[in-house]
mmCIF file of C-alpha atoms in Angstrom:
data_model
loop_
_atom_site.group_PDB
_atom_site.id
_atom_site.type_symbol
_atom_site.label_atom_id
_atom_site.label_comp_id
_atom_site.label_asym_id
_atom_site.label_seq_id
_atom_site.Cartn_x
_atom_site.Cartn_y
_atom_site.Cartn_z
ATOM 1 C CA UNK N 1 172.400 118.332 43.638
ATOM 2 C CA UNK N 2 171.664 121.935 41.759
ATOM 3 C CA UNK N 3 168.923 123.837 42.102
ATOM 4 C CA UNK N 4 167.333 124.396 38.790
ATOM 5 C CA UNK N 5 165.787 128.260 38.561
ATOM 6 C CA UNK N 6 163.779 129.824 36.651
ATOM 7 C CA UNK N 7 163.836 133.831 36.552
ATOM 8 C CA UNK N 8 160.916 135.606 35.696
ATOM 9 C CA UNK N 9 161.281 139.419 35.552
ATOM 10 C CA UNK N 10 160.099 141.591 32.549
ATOM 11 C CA UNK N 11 163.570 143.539 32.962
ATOM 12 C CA UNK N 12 166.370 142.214 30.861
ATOM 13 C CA UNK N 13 168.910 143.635 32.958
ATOM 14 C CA UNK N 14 167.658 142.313 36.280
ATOM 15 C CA UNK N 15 167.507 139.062 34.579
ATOM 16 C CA UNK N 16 170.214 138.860 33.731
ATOM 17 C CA UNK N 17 171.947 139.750 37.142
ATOM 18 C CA UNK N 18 170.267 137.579 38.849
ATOM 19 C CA UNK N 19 171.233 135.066 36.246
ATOM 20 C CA UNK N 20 174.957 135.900 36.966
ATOM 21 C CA UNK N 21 174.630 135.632 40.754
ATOM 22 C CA UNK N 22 173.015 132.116 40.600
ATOM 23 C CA UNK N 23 175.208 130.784 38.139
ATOM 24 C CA UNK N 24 178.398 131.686 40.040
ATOM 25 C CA UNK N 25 177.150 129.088 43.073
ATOM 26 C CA UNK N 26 178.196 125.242 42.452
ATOM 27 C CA UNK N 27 174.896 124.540 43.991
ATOM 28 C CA UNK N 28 172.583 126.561 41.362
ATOM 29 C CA UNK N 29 171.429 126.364 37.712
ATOM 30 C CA UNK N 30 169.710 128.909 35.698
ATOM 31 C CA UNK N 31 166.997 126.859 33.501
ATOM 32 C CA UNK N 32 165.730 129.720 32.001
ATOM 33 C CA UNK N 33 164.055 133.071 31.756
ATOM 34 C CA UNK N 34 160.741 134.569 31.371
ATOM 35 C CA UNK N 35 160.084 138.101 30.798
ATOM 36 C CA UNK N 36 156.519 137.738 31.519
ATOM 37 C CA UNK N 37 153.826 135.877 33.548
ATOM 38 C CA UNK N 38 152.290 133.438 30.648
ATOM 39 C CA UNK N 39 155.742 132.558 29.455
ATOM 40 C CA UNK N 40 157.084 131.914 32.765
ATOM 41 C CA UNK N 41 153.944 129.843 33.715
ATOM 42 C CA UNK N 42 154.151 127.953 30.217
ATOM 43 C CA UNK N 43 158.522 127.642 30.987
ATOM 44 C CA UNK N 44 157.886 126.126 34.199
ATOM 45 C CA UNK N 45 155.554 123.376 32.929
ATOM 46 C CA UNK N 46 158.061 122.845 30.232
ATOM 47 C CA UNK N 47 161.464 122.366 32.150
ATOM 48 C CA UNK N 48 160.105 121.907 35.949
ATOM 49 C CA UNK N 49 162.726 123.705 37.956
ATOM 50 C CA UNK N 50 162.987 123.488 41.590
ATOM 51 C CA UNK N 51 162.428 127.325 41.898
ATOM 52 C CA UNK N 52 160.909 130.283 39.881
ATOM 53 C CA UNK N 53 162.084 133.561 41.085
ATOM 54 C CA UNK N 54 159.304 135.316 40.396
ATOM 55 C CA UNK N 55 158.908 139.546 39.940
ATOM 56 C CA UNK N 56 155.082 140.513 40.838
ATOM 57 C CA UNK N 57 154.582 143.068 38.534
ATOM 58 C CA UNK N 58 155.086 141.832 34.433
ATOM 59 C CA UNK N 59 152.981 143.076 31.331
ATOM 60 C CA UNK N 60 150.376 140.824 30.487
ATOM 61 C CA UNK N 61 149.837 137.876 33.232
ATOM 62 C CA UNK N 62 151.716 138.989 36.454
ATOM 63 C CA UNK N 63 153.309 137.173 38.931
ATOM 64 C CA UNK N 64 150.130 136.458 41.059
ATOM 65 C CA UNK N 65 148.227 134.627 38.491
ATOM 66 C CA UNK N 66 152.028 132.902 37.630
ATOM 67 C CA UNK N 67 152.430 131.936 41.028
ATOM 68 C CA UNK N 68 148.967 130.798 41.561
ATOM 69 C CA UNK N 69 149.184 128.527 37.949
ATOM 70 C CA UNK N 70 152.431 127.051 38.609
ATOM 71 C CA UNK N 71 152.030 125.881 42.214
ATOM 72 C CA UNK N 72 148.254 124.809 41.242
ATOM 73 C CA UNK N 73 150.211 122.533 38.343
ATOM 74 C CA UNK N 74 153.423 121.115 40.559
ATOM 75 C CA UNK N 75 153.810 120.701 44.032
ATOM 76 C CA UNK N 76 157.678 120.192 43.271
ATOM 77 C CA UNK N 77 158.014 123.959 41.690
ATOM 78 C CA UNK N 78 158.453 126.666 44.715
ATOM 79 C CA UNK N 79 157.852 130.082 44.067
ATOM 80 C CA UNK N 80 159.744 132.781 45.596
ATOM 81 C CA UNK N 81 158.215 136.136 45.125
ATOM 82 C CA UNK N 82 160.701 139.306 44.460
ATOM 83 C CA UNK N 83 158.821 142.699 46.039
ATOM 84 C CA UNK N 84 159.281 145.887 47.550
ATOM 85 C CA UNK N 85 158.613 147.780 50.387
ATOM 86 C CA UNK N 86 155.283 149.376 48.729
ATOM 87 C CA UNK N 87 154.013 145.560 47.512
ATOM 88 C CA UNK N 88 152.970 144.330 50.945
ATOM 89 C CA UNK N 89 149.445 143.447 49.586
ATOM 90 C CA UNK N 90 150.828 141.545 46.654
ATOM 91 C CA UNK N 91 152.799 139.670 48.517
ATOM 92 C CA UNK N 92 150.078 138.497 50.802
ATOM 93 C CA UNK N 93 148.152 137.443 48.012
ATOM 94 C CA UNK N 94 150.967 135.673 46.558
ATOM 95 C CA UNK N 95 151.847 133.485 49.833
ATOM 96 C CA UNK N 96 148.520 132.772 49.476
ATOM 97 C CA UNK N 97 148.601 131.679 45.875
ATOM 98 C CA UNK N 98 150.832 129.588 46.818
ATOM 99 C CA UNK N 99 154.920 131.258 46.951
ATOM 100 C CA UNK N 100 157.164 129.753 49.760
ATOM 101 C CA UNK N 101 158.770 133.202 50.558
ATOM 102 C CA UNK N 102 159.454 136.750 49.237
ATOM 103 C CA UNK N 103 162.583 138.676 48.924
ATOM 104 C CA UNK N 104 163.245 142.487 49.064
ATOM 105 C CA UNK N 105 164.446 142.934 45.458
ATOM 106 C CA UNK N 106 167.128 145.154 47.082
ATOM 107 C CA UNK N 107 168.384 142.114 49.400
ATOM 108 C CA UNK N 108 172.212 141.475 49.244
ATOM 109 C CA UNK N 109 173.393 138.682 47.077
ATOM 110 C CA UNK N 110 174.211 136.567 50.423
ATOM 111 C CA UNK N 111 170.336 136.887 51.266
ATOM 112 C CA UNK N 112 169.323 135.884 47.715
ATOM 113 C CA UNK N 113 171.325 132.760 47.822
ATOM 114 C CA UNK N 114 170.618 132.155 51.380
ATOM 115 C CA UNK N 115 166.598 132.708 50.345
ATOM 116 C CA UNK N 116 166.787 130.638 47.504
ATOM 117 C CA UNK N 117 168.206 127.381 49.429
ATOM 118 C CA UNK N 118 166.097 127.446 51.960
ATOM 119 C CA UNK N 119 162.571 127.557 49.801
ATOM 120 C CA UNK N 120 164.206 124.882 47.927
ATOM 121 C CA UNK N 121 164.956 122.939 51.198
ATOM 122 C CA UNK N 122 161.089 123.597 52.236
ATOM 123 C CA UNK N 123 161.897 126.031 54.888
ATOM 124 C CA UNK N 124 160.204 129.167 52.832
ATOM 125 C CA UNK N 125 161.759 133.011 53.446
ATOM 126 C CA UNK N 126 160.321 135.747 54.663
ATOM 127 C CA UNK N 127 162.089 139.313 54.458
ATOM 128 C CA UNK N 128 162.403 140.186 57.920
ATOM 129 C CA UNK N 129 162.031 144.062 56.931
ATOM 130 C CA UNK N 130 157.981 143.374 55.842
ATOM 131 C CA UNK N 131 157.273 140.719 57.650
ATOM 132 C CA UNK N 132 155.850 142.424 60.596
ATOM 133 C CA UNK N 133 153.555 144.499 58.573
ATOM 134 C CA UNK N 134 152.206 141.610 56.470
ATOM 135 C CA UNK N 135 151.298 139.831 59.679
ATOM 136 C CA UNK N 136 149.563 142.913 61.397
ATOM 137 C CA UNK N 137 147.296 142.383 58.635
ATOM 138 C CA UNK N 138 146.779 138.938 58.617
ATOM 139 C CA UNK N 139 144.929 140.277 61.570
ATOM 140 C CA UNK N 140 142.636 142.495 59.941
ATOM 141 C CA UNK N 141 141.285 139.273 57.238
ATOM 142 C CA UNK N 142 138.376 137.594 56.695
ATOM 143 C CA UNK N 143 136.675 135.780 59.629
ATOM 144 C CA UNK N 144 137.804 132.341 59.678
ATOM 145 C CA UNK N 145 136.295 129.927 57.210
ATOM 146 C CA UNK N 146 134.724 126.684 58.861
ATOM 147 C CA UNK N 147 137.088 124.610 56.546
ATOM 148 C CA UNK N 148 139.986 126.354 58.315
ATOM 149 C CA UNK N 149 138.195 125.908 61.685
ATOM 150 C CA UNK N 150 137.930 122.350 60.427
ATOM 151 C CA UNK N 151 141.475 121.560 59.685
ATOM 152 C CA UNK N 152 142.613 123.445 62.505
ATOM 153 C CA UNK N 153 140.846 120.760 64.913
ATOM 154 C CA UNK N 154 142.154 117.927 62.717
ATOM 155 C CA UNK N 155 145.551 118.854 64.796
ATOM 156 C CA UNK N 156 146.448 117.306 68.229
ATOM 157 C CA UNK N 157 147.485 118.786 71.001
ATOM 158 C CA UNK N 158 150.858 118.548 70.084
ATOM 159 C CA UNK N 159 150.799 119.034 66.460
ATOM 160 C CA UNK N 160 149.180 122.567 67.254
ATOM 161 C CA UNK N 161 152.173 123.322 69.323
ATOM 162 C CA UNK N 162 154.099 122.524 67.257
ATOM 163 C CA UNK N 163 152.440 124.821 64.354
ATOM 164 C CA UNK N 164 152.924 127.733 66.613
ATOM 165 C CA UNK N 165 156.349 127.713 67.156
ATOM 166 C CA UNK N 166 157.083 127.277 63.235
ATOM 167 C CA UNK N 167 154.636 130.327 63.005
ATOM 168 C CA UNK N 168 156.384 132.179 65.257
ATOM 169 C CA UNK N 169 159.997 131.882 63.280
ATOM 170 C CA UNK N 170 161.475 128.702 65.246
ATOM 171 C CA UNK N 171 163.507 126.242 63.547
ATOM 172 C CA UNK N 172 163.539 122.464 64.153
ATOM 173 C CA UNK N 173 166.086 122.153 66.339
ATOM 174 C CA UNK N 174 164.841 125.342 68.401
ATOM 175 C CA UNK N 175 161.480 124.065 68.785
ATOM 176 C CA UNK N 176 163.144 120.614 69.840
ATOM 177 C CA UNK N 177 165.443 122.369 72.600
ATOM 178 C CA UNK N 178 162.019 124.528 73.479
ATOM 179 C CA UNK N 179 159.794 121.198 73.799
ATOM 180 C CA UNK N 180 162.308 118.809 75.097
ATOM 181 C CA UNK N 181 162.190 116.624 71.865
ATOM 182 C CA UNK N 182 164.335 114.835 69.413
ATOM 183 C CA UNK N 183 165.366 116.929 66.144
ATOM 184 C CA UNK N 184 163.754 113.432 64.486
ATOM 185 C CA UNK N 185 160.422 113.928 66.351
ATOM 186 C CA UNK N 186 160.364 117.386 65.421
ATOM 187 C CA UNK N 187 160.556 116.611 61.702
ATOM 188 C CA UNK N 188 158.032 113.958 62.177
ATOM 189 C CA UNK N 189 155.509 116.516 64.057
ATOM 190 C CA UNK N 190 156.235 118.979 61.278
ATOM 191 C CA UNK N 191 155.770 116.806 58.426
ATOM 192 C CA UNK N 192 151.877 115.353 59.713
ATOM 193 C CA UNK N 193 150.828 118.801 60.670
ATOM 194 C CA UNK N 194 151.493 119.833 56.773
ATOM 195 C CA UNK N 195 150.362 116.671 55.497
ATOM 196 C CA UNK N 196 146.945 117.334 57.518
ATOM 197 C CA UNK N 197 146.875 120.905 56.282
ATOM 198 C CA UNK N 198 147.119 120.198 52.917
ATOM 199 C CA UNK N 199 150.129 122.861 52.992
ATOM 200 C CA UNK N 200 153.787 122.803 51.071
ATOM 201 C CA UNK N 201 156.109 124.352 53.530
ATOM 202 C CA UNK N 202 156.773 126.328 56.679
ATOM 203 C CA UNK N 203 155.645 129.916 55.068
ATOM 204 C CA UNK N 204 152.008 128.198 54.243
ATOM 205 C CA UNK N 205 151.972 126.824 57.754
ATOM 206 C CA UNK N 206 152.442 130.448 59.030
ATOM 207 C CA UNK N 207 150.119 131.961 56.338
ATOM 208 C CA UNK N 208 147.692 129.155 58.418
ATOM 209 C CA UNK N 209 148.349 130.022 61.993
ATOM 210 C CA UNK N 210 147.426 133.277 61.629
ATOM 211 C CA UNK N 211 144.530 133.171 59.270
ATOM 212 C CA UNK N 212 143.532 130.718 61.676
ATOM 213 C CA UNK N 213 143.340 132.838 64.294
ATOM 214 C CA UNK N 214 145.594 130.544 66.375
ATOM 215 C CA UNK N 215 148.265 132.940 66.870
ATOM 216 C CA UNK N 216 147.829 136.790 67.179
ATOM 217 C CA UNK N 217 149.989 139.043 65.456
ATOM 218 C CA UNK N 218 152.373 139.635 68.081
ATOM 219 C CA UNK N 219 153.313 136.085 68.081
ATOM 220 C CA UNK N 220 151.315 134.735 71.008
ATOM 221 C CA UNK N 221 149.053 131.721 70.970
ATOM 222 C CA UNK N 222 145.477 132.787 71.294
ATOM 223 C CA UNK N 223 144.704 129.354 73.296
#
């Protein structure tokens, strides 16, 4: 099946070469384009792609608020937020609006693709290249909330393993060789502990651990 994108970006020439890379994959579709927040937002309810690639900064709404509208109005639209190195702090607030990843807007075409398949398979994408400073500041947030503190002890035993080791990069099938489980049970484990979280995919699930305080920033579980 194709995944139907949307490109948001208020630059026609970025558009449109993102437009060409997508559409040269058997596997992708190009719905449409928005050159700015409200029309993207207002596109996505129209023609409910799989994906919005979405650029941050737009006249008028930008692509928080977009991100934050669209995944507040579908749970089947993912967002995957286009940044750059200097964005770190819109990018954290747009995971937490509600994006499945972010991409360096100077990412190879290979990475694109690659990033765009696996936030429409609910894996997310995270940049490597920022990833380490957005999490350094996860650790500087706001004190946990008692609603967080809440969910958090919704979790089993298990489940919270299991939510560590997707917050700390692991796929599936490394958490199964890791834990001595079945890819199948894996899956299973992955799906309740978002189901209980209320969360859409892997990248929320990190955003969680760490706001959480259940992992520290260098990857370690605090209990």
């Amino acid at each position: 099946m194709s995944i139907r994108v949307l490109v948001a970006d208020d630059q026609t020439i970025v558009r449109a070469g993102f437009a060409a890379i997508l559409t040269a994959e058997t596997d992708m579709t190009v719905v449409g384009e928005a050159a700015e927040g409200d029309a993207a937002v207002a596109m996505a309810a129209e023609l409910a792609p799989d994906l919005v690639l979405m650029d941050i900064r737009m006249p008028g709404m930008d692509g928080l608020t977009a991100t934050r509208l669209i995944t507040r109005h579908s749970s089947r639209t993912r967002v995957l937020v286009l940044t750059t190195f200097d964005l770190d702090a819109y990018v954290y607030e747009a995971l937490r609006a509600g994006a499945s990843g972010y991409l360096l807007k100077d990412a190879e075409p290979e990475a694109l693709l690659a990033a765009i398949r696996g936030v429409a398979a609910g894996d997310g994408a995270l940049a490597p290249a920022v990833t380490g400073r957005l999490i350094a500041a996860f650790a500087q947030g706001a004190p946990v909330s008692p609603e967080t503190t809440g969910a958090l002890n919704s979790l089993t035993r298990r489940e919270r393993e299991i939510l560590t080791l997707v917050a700390t990069g692991l796929s599936n099938a490394e958490i199964g060789e890791r834990l001595g489980l079945a890819l199948g049970t894996v899956k299973v484990h992955v799906s309740a502990v978002l189901n209980k979280l209320g969360l859409r995919d892997r990248v929320q699930a990190t955003i969680f651990a760490y706001e959480s305080g259940l992992i520290r920033p260098s990857g370690m579980p605090t209990a």
